[in-house]
Short mmCIF file of C-alpha atoms and ligand atoms in Angstrom, two decimals:
data_model
loop_
_atom_site.label_atom_id
_atom_site.label_comp_id
_atom_site.label_asym_id
_atom_site.label_seq_id
_atom_site.Cartn_x
_atom_site.Cartn_y
_atom_site.Cartn_z
CA MET A 22 -13.86 -17.64 4.61
CA GLU A 23 -14.31 -14.42 6.60
CA GLN A 24 -11.27 -13.30 8.59
CA ASN A 25 -12.09 -13.17 12.30
CA ARG A 26 -9.81 -12.23 15.18
CA TYR A 27 -12.25 -13.33 17.90
CA SER A 28 -12.93 -16.91 18.95
CA GLU A 29 -15.80 -15.95 21.25
CA ARG A 30 -18.25 -13.09 21.35
CA LYS A 31 -18.29 -10.90 24.45
CA LYS A 32 -21.74 -9.83 25.63
CA SER A 33 -20.62 -6.90 27.78
CA HIS A 34 -17.76 -4.44 27.90
CA SER A 35 -17.52 -4.08 31.67
CA MET A 36 -13.97 -3.50 32.94
CA GLY A 37 -14.67 -5.09 36.31
CA ARG A 38 -11.83 -4.87 38.81
CA GLU A 39 -9.42 -3.32 36.30
CA LYS A 40 -11.28 -0.04 36.80
CA ARG A 41 -9.70 0.32 40.23
CA ARG A 42 -6.33 1.23 38.77
CA PHE A 43 -7.87 4.48 37.48
CA VAL A 44 -9.13 5.64 40.88
CA GLY A 45 -7.42 8.92 41.68
CA GLY A 46 -8.64 9.17 45.29
CA MET A 47 -11.71 9.21 47.51
CA GLU A 48 -13.99 12.20 47.93
CA ASP A 49 -16.84 13.13 50.22
CA LEU A 50 -19.98 12.90 48.08
CA SER A 51 -21.50 15.93 49.84
CA LYS A 52 -18.57 18.01 48.54
CA LEU A 53 -19.32 16.88 45.00
CA TYR A 54 -22.99 17.83 45.41
CA ASP A 55 -21.77 21.23 46.69
CA LYS A 56 -20.25 22.01 43.28
CA GLU A 57 -22.12 23.49 40.34
CA CYS A 58 -22.69 21.10 37.47
CA ASP A 59 -20.27 21.62 34.57
CA ARG A 60 -21.90 19.42 31.90
CA LYS A 61 -25.08 19.71 29.83
CA GLY A 62 -27.59 17.02 28.88
CA ASN A 63 -27.33 14.79 31.95
CA ALA A 64 -29.44 11.84 33.08
CA ILE A 65 -31.21 10.31 36.07
CA TYR A 66 -31.37 6.55 36.56
CA ILE A 67 -33.97 5.06 38.92
CA HIS A 68 -33.63 1.39 39.80
CA ILE A 69 -36.73 -0.53 40.87
CA PRO A 70 -35.49 -4.05 41.56
CA PHE A 71 -38.72 -6.01 42.00
CA CYS A 72 -40.25 -8.67 39.75
CA SER A 73 -43.45 -10.63 40.26
CA LYS A 74 -41.90 -13.61 38.48
CA ILE A 75 -38.29 -14.48 37.74
CA CYS A 76 -37.60 -15.28 34.09
CA THR A 77 -35.54 -18.40 33.49
CA PHE A 78 -32.74 -16.59 31.62
CA CYS A 79 -32.43 -13.55 33.87
CA SER A 80 -29.20 -12.32 35.42
CA MET A 81 -30.35 -8.83 36.38
CA ARG A 82 -30.18 -7.23 39.82
CA ARG A 83 -33.73 -7.90 41.07
CA GLU A 84 -35.81 -9.53 43.80
CA LEU A 85 -38.70 -11.94 43.46
CA SER A 86 -41.30 -10.02 45.41
CA PRO A 87 -44.03 -7.46 44.99
CA CYS A 88 -42.69 -3.93 45.08
CA ASN A 89 -41.89 -2.89 48.65
CA PRO A 90 -44.66 -0.39 49.60
CA GLU A 91 -42.07 1.86 51.26
CA TYR A 92 -39.75 1.92 48.27
CA ALA A 93 -41.32 4.98 46.64
CA ASP A 94 -40.95 6.86 49.93
CA MET A 95 -37.25 5.95 49.98
CA ILE A 96 -36.71 7.34 46.49
CA ILE A 97 -38.68 10.50 47.27
CA ARG A 98 -36.70 10.98 50.48
CA HIS A 99 -33.48 10.55 48.50
CA ILE A 100 -34.62 13.23 46.04
CA ASP A 101 -35.62 15.60 48.86
CA LYS A 102 -32.20 15.26 50.47
CA ILE A 103 -30.24 16.19 47.34
CA SER A 104 -32.63 18.56 45.56
CA GLU A 105 -31.39 21.79 47.18
CA THR A 106 -27.70 21.16 46.48
CA PRO A 107 -25.78 23.41 44.04
CA PHE A 108 -25.17 20.39 41.81
CA VAL A 109 -28.83 19.45 41.38
CA LYS A 110 -29.90 23.10 41.07
CA THR A 111 -27.54 23.59 38.10
CA CYS A 112 -27.76 20.14 36.50
CA ASP A 113 -29.98 20.11 33.44
CA ILE A 114 -31.49 16.72 32.72
CA ASP A 115 -32.23 15.42 29.23
CA ALA A 116 -33.21 11.86 30.09
CA VAL A 117 -34.75 9.91 32.97
CA TYR A 118 -34.69 6.13 32.91
CA PHE A 119 -36.63 3.78 35.19
CA GLY A 120 -34.91 0.39 35.00
CA GLY A 121 -35.21 -2.85 36.89
CA GLY A 122 -36.35 -5.38 37.78
CA THR A 123 -39.76 -4.31 36.63
CA PRO A 124 -40.37 -0.62 37.41
CA THR A 125 -44.07 -0.95 36.62
CA SER A 126 -44.41 -3.49 39.44
CA MET A 127 -44.69 -0.37 41.59
CA GLU A 128 -48.24 0.89 42.28
CA LYS A 129 -49.31 3.54 39.77
CA LYS A 130 -49.97 6.11 42.50
CA ASP A 131 -46.38 5.69 43.70
CA LEU A 132 -44.94 5.92 40.19
CA VAL A 133 -46.97 9.11 39.69
CA ARG A 134 -45.63 10.49 42.98
CA ILE A 135 -42.07 9.86 41.82
CA LEU A 136 -42.70 11.36 38.37
CA GLU A 137 -44.23 14.49 39.91
CA LYS A 138 -41.36 14.72 42.39
CA LEU A 139 -38.82 14.51 39.59
CA LYS A 140 -40.52 17.34 37.72
CA SER A 141 -40.61 19.61 40.78
CA SER A 142 -37.08 18.85 41.99
CA PHE A 143 -34.81 18.65 38.94
CA LEU A 144 -34.11 20.86 35.92
CA LEU A 145 -35.81 18.57 33.43
CA ALA A 146 -35.61 19.78 29.83
CA PRO A 147 -39.06 20.68 28.44
CA ASP A 148 -38.76 17.70 26.10
CA CYS A 149 -36.95 15.50 28.61
CA GLU A 150 -37.09 11.84 27.61
CA ILE A 151 -38.71 9.81 30.41
CA THR A 152 -38.48 6.06 29.86
CA MET A 153 -39.88 3.19 31.86
CA GLU A 154 -39.03 -0.46 31.38
CA THR A 155 -41.96 -2.82 31.76
CA THR A 156 -43.12 -6.35 31.31
CA LEU A 157 -46.42 -6.74 29.52
CA SER A 158 -48.14 -8.29 32.52
CA GLU A 159 -47.27 -5.44 34.91
CA LEU A 160 -48.59 -2.58 32.78
CA SER A 161 -52.19 -2.24 31.68
CA PRO A 162 -53.05 0.37 29.02
CA GLU A 163 -54.99 2.27 31.70
CA LYS A 164 -51.93 2.44 33.95
CA LEU A 165 -49.81 3.52 30.99
CA LYS A 166 -52.18 6.41 30.21
CA ILE A 167 -51.96 7.64 33.80
CA LEU A 168 -48.16 7.53 33.69
CA MET A 169 -48.20 9.42 30.38
CA GLU A 170 -50.26 12.16 32.01
CA SER A 171 -47.42 12.53 34.52
CA GLY A 172 -44.75 12.81 31.85
CA LEU A 173 -43.79 9.30 30.77
CA ASN A 174 -43.02 9.58 27.05
CA ARG A 175 -41.01 6.48 26.22
CA LEU A 176 -41.71 2.83 26.97
CA SER A 177 -39.27 -0.07 26.84
CA ALA A 178 -41.30 -3.27 26.78
CA GLY A 179 -39.47 -6.47 27.66
CA ILE A 180 -41.15 -8.87 25.28
CA GLN A 181 -38.25 -11.12 24.18
CA THR A 182 -40.41 -13.10 21.74
CA PHE A 183 -43.95 -13.48 20.42
CA SER A 184 -43.59 -17.25 20.24
CA THR A 185 -45.73 -19.02 22.84
CA ARG A 186 -43.30 -21.95 23.01
CA VAL A 187 -40.36 -19.70 23.74
CA ARG A 188 -42.25 -17.44 26.12
CA GLU A 189 -42.87 -20.54 28.21
CA LEU A 190 -39.22 -21.57 27.90
CA LEU A 191 -38.07 -18.15 29.09
CA GLY A 192 -40.65 -17.99 31.87
CA ARG A 193 -42.49 -14.96 30.46
CA VAL A 194 -46.04 -14.27 31.57
CA GLY A 195 -48.71 -14.63 28.85
CA ASP A 196 -48.66 -16.35 25.49
CA GLY A 197 -47.73 -14.93 22.09
CA ASN A 198 -51.23 -13.64 21.35
CA PHE A 199 -51.32 -11.81 24.66
CA ALA A 200 -47.98 -10.16 23.80
CA VAL A 201 -49.19 -8.97 20.39
CA GLU A 202 -52.52 -7.68 21.71
CA ARG A 203 -50.91 -5.89 24.66
CA MET A 204 -48.46 -4.14 22.34
CA LYS A 205 -51.35 -3.01 20.13
CA GLU A 206 -53.09 -1.61 23.22
CA TYR A 207 -49.96 0.36 24.12
CA ILE A 208 -49.75 1.74 20.59
CA ASP A 209 -53.45 2.72 20.76
CA THR A 210 -52.73 4.97 23.76
CA GLY A 211 -51.01 7.34 21.31
CA LEU A 212 -47.55 6.90 22.84
CA SER A 213 -45.28 7.15 19.82
CA ASP A 214 -41.94 6.12 21.34
CA ILE A 215 -42.42 2.46 22.18
CA SER A 216 -39.40 0.22 22.10
CA MET A 217 -39.16 -3.50 22.80
CA ASP A 218 -36.53 -6.12 23.53
CA ILE A 219 -36.11 -9.16 21.35
CA ILE A 220 -33.96 -12.10 22.33
CA TYR A 221 -32.29 -14.46 19.89
CA ASN A 222 -29.95 -17.44 19.99
CA TYR A 223 -32.01 -19.28 22.59
CA PRO A 224 -32.00 -23.09 22.81
CA GLY A 225 -33.66 -24.72 19.83
CA GLN A 226 -34.38 -21.47 17.97
CA THR A 227 -35.24 -21.97 14.32
CA LEU A 228 -34.98 -19.39 11.56
CA GLU A 229 -38.77 -19.69 11.19
CA GLU A 230 -39.23 -18.65 14.82
CA LEU A 231 -36.95 -15.68 14.28
CA GLN A 232 -38.81 -14.68 11.10
CA TYR A 233 -42.08 -14.92 13.03
CA ASP A 234 -40.83 -12.37 15.61
CA ILE A 235 -39.42 -10.13 12.88
CA GLY A 236 -42.73 -10.21 10.99
CA ILE A 237 -44.70 -9.13 14.05
CA MET A 238 -42.26 -6.34 14.88
CA LYS A 239 -42.65 -5.02 11.34
CA THR A 240 -46.43 -5.20 11.55
CA LEU A 241 -46.50 -3.35 14.87
CA ASP A 242 -44.22 -0.66 13.40
CA ILE A 243 -42.55 0.00 16.75
CA ALA A 244 -40.19 2.96 17.10
CA GLY A 245 -37.19 0.82 17.98
CA PHE A 246 -36.02 -2.43 19.51
CA SER A 247 -33.05 -3.85 21.39
CA LEU A 248 -31.68 -7.19 20.26
CA TYR A 249 -29.94 -9.43 22.74
CA SER A 250 -28.29 -12.75 22.19
CA LEU A 251 -29.19 -15.05 25.04
CA ILE A 252 -26.43 -15.14 27.59
CA SER A 253 -26.38 -18.60 29.06
CA MET A 254 -25.77 -17.96 32.72
CA GLU A 255 -24.36 -20.99 34.47
CA ASN A 256 -26.59 -20.43 37.47
CA SER A 257 -29.77 -19.48 35.62
CA LEU A 258 -32.88 -21.59 35.86
CA LEU A 259 -32.71 -22.04 32.09
CA SER A 260 -29.30 -23.68 32.25
CA ALA A 261 -30.55 -25.99 35.01
CA LEU A 262 -33.58 -26.95 32.92
CA HIS A 263 -31.69 -27.36 29.65
CA PRO A 264 -28.04 -28.17 30.42
CA GLU A 265 -27.71 -29.96 27.08
CA ASP A 266 -28.45 -26.71 25.22
CA MET A 267 -26.13 -24.43 27.12
CA ASN A 268 -23.36 -24.58 24.54
CA ILE A 269 -25.37 -22.31 22.22
CA ASN A 270 -22.90 -19.49 22.72
CA ASP A 271 -20.13 -21.64 21.27
CA ASP A 272 -21.73 -21.65 17.82
CA MET A 273 -20.79 -18.19 16.61
CA GLU A 274 -21.71 -18.90 13.00
CA ARG A 275 -25.28 -19.62 14.04
CA GLU A 276 -25.40 -16.59 16.31
CA ARG A 277 -24.03 -14.39 13.53
CA LEU A 278 -26.59 -15.75 11.06
CA LEU A 279 -29.43 -14.89 13.45
CA PHE A 280 -27.98 -11.42 14.10
CA ASP A 281 -27.50 -10.72 10.39
CA THR A 282 -31.03 -11.90 9.67
CA ILE A 283 -32.53 -9.46 12.18
CA ALA A 284 -30.30 -6.57 11.08
CA GLY A 285 -30.89 -7.18 7.37
CA GLU A 286 -34.66 -7.69 7.59
CA MET A 287 -35.26 -4.72 9.84
CA ARG A 288 -32.97 -2.46 7.82
CA ARG A 289 -35.10 -3.24 4.77
CA ASP A 290 -38.05 -2.00 6.83
CA GLY A 291 -36.36 1.35 7.58
CA TYR A 292 -34.60 0.62 10.89
CA GLU A 293 -31.00 1.66 11.55
CA PHE A 294 -28.56 0.84 14.32
CA LEU A 295 -28.38 3.58 16.95
CA GLU A 296 -26.29 1.61 19.43
CA ILE A 297 -24.68 -1.83 19.24
CA THR A 298 -27.78 -3.53 20.69
CA LYS A 299 -30.40 -1.11 19.38
CA MET A 300 -32.15 -0.46 16.05
CA VAL A 301 -34.59 2.42 15.58
CA LYS A 302 -36.72 4.09 12.96
CA PRO A 303 -34.84 7.40 12.49
CA GLY A 304 -36.64 10.33 14.09
CA ARG A 305 -38.94 8.13 16.17
CA ASP A 306 -36.68 6.90 18.98
CA SER A 307 -33.64 8.97 19.87
CA TYR A 308 -32.93 7.03 23.11
CA ARG A 309 -31.25 10.01 24.75
CA TYR A 310 -30.55 8.07 27.91
CA ILE A 311 -28.11 5.69 26.24
CA LYS A 312 -26.48 8.62 24.47
CA ALA A 313 -26.00 10.44 27.78
CA ARG A 314 -24.47 7.33 29.35
CA ASN A 315 -22.02 6.87 26.50
CA THR A 316 -20.96 10.47 25.94
CA GLY A 317 -19.59 11.32 29.37
CA LYS A 318 -22.65 12.99 30.90
CA TYR A 319 -23.47 12.77 34.59
CA THR A 320 -26.06 10.29 35.84
CA ILE A 321 -27.80 10.85 39.17
CA PRO A 322 -28.52 7.37 40.60
CA LEU A 323 -31.70 6.80 42.60
CA GLY A 324 -32.88 3.50 44.05
CA ALA A 325 -31.18 0.46 45.54
CA GLY A 326 -28.20 -0.73 43.51
CA ALA A 327 -28.33 2.22 41.08
CA GLY A 328 -24.99 3.51 39.85
CA GLY A 329 -24.01 6.84 38.33
CA GLU A 330 -21.52 9.67 38.32
CA ILE A 331 -21.60 13.03 40.09
CA MET A 332 -18.82 15.54 39.30
CA GLY A 333 -16.27 12.83 38.57
CA GLY A 334 -17.29 10.68 41.55
CA ALA A 335 -18.46 7.13 40.83
CA VAL A 336 -21.59 6.62 42.95
CA MET A 337 -23.18 3.26 43.76
CA ASN A 338 -26.18 3.09 46.07
CA PRO A 339 -26.52 0.20 48.55
CA ILE A 340 -28.00 -2.86 46.86
CA ASP A 341 -29.92 -4.16 49.87
CA ILE A 342 -33.37 -2.53 50.11
CA ASP A 343 -33.24 -1.95 53.87
CA GLN A 344 -29.73 -0.54 53.68
CA TYR A 345 -30.81 1.72 50.84
CA GLY A 346 -33.73 2.91 52.97
CA GLU A 347 -31.28 3.82 55.77
CA PHE A 348 -28.95 5.48 53.27
CA THR A 349 -31.70 7.78 51.95
CA HIS A 350 -31.83 9.57 55.31
CA ASN A 351 -28.38 10.95 54.54
CA PRO A 352 -27.49 10.03 50.95
CA MET A 353 -24.57 12.42 50.64
CA LYS A 354 -22.74 11.01 53.64
CA LYS A 355 -20.55 8.70 51.68
CA MET A 356 -17.00 8.54 50.38
CA VAL A 357 -16.85 7.78 46.67
CA PRO A 358 -13.98 7.03 44.30
CA VAL A 359 -13.03 9.86 41.96
CA MET A 360 -11.64 8.67 38.68
CA LYS A 361 -8.47 10.08 37.12
CA ASP A 362 -8.83 12.45 34.16
CA GLU A 363 -7.04 9.83 32.07
CA TYR A 364 -9.85 7.36 32.81
CA ASN A 365 -12.55 9.87 31.90
CA LYS A 366 -10.88 10.54 28.56
CA ILE A 367 -10.40 6.87 27.71
CA ASN A 368 -13.87 5.95 28.93
CA LYS A 369 -15.50 8.59 26.77
CA ALA A 370 -13.50 7.53 23.72
CA VAL A 371 -14.20 3.80 24.22
CA SER A 372 -17.86 4.40 25.08
CA SER A 373 -18.38 6.15 21.76
CA LEU A 374 -18.00 2.70 20.24
CA GLN A 375 -21.34 1.74 21.81
CA LEU A 376 -22.79 4.51 19.63
CA LEU A 377 -21.13 2.94 16.58
CA LYS A 378 -18.11 5.13 15.87
CA VAL A 379 -14.74 5.97 17.29
CA ASN A 380 -12.11 8.62 16.64
CA PRO A 381 -8.43 7.87 17.43
CA GLY A 382 -7.92 11.57 18.21
CA ASP A 383 -10.23 11.23 21.23
CA PHE A 384 -7.79 8.89 23.00
CA PRO A 385 -4.82 10.08 25.14
CA PRO A 386 -2.18 11.70 22.88
CA ASP A 387 0.49 9.04 23.46
CA SER A 388 -1.86 6.29 22.24
CA VAL A 389 -3.22 7.94 19.10
CA SER A 390 -0.79 6.35 16.63
CA ASP A 391 -1.40 2.87 18.12
CA MET A 392 -5.14 3.46 17.90
CA GLU A 393 -4.87 4.54 14.26
CA LYS A 394 -2.89 1.42 13.43
CA LEU A 395 -5.39 -0.80 15.24
CA PHE A 396 -8.40 0.75 13.53
CA LYS A 397 -6.73 0.48 10.12
CA ASP A 398 -6.19 -3.23 10.78
CA LEU A 399 -9.82 -3.52 11.83
CA ILE A 400 -10.90 -1.87 8.57
CA CYS A 401 -8.93 -4.48 6.62
CA GLU A 402 -10.65 -7.22 8.62
CA GLY A 403 -14.12 -5.77 7.97
CA TYR A 404 -15.00 -4.36 11.40
CA PHE A 405 -14.94 -0.66 10.45
CA ASN A 406 -15.42 1.77 7.60
CA LYS A 407 -13.72 5.15 7.67
CA GLU A 408 -15.63 8.39 7.11
CA GLY A 409 -13.63 11.58 7.65
CA ASN A 410 -11.74 11.18 10.93
CA ASP A 411 -14.26 8.71 12.35
CA TYR A 412 -14.22 4.94 12.14
CA HIS A 413 -17.75 3.52 11.87
CA LEU A 414 -18.62 -0.02 12.88
CA THR A 415 -19.85 -2.31 10.12
CA ASP A 416 -22.45 -4.97 10.98
CA LYS A 417 -19.55 -7.32 11.73
CA GLY A 418 -18.07 -4.63 14.00
CA ILE A 419 -21.42 -4.13 15.73
CA PHE A 420 -21.69 -7.89 16.30
CA TYR A 421 -18.23 -7.91 17.93
CA GLY A 422 -18.54 -4.39 19.41
CA ASN A 423 -17.99 -5.50 22.99
CA ASN A 424 -14.90 -7.49 21.98
CA ILE A 425 -13.42 -4.38 20.39
CA SER A 426 -14.26 -2.29 23.48
CA MET A 427 -12.58 -4.86 25.72
CA ASP A 428 -9.53 -4.89 23.45
CA LEU A 429 -9.27 -1.14 23.84
CA TRP A 430 -9.51 -1.35 27.62
CA ASN A 431 -6.97 -4.17 27.66
CA TYR A 432 -4.59 -1.93 25.74
CA PHE A 433 -4.87 0.80 28.36
CA THR A 434 -4.75 -1.50 31.38
CA GLY A 435 -2.01 -3.68 29.91
CA LYS A 436 -4.16 -6.65 30.84
CA GLU A 437 -3.10 -9.92 29.29
CA ASP A 438 -5.97 -11.52 27.45
CA SER A 439 -6.19 -14.28 24.93
CA GLU A 440 -8.08 -11.87 22.70
CA LYS A 441 -5.55 -9.08 23.28
CA THR A 442 -5.37 -6.24 20.81
CA GLN A 443 -2.48 -6.42 18.38
CA ARG A 444 -0.22 -3.54 19.31
S1 SF4 B 8 -38.89 -9.25 34.28
FE1 SF4 B 8 -36.86 -8.59 33.57
S2 SF4 B 8 -35.67 -8.22 35.46
FE2 SF4 B 8 -37.49 -9.42 36.05
S3 SF4 B 8 -36.81 -11.55 36.03
FE3 SF4 B 8 -37.69 -11.13 33.98
S4 SF4 B 8 -35.94 -10.46 32.70
FE4 SF4 B 8 -35.30 -10.36 34.87
#
């Protein structure tokens, strides 16, 4: 019987309110934009929170409505207001990520306007990764080609499954055949970096259904994919429709079997883990955005509800669309929390776990020996292997990666938790 210190699997590593204890003070955002950037390889995140249909399992920050026709103007106004600041003029950008919602729900002419504005306003690296999330129904191959002409070079397609039964269950538009054919059309555009999401551990899932999805992913030879275990949200439409099935997250053995099946099958096909929810074919999908977010780079947030960091200041744009529109007239007129250096150090060290390895020496000096002891225990229990000074997550460690991250944060916040790290 495998030794296991966790009785439930955490699906995120968000600190929530505990983060407040690391706030060192408040700062005028305009003063932060007045400073020259002191980090390389930064990112821009653009949030487009509109969806033409709400999926039954979804818990994202989005609205059920066509994209607001003024939304592109808001984002462009936001860019115009910050583009001449010392920070933006010295901030080199390695990755741009359009997330949602469904970014491609925006008209193609507006997406092109934003892409062109980004190129003329920011120091984008010549090979800057520019990613857009999409559903299959909101992006035709013709629209994709136009976006590629304006610089889009990475696509993240939210497919979830190729099974018609499950696509209906999850409220996805189009059946399984449509999903396969649409992916082939994307590949035929010549875009090499196409990633997709696959969901597992949904109500009633059989191993045959999982193997069916795996088989199609292999045939399509996509550059990479993200794998998500279904999070049963109490208030989701799915839980209302299938209350009897909402204990799926209690069966960790089943969830682990499904996870191991995906990891094992795809590894045999040449995929490797790049991040705890992401497998890629090496050299074909470097996913620079997630690396920037987990290695302490700055992220300039654009769009309603987008969050990021500017010169140590934690920035969150207004979530409400109208309020965001107002905000873009003067987007630097805002007080933002500035995190303590201690937080930045811990956050960088813990975040490295998302990228599969951790080094005790990266934590604050007075915690290093506790960290070494913890990671040695975790090696004995099968969560890590040690290579040099780094501790690398095993598949078991990847499966429980968010639990380990939360344990680390609990150590530093002193938070009592039933899953608390052994100190
Ligand atoms: S398309 Fe994506 S963001 Fe929109 S409802 Fe579906 S899962 Fe949520």
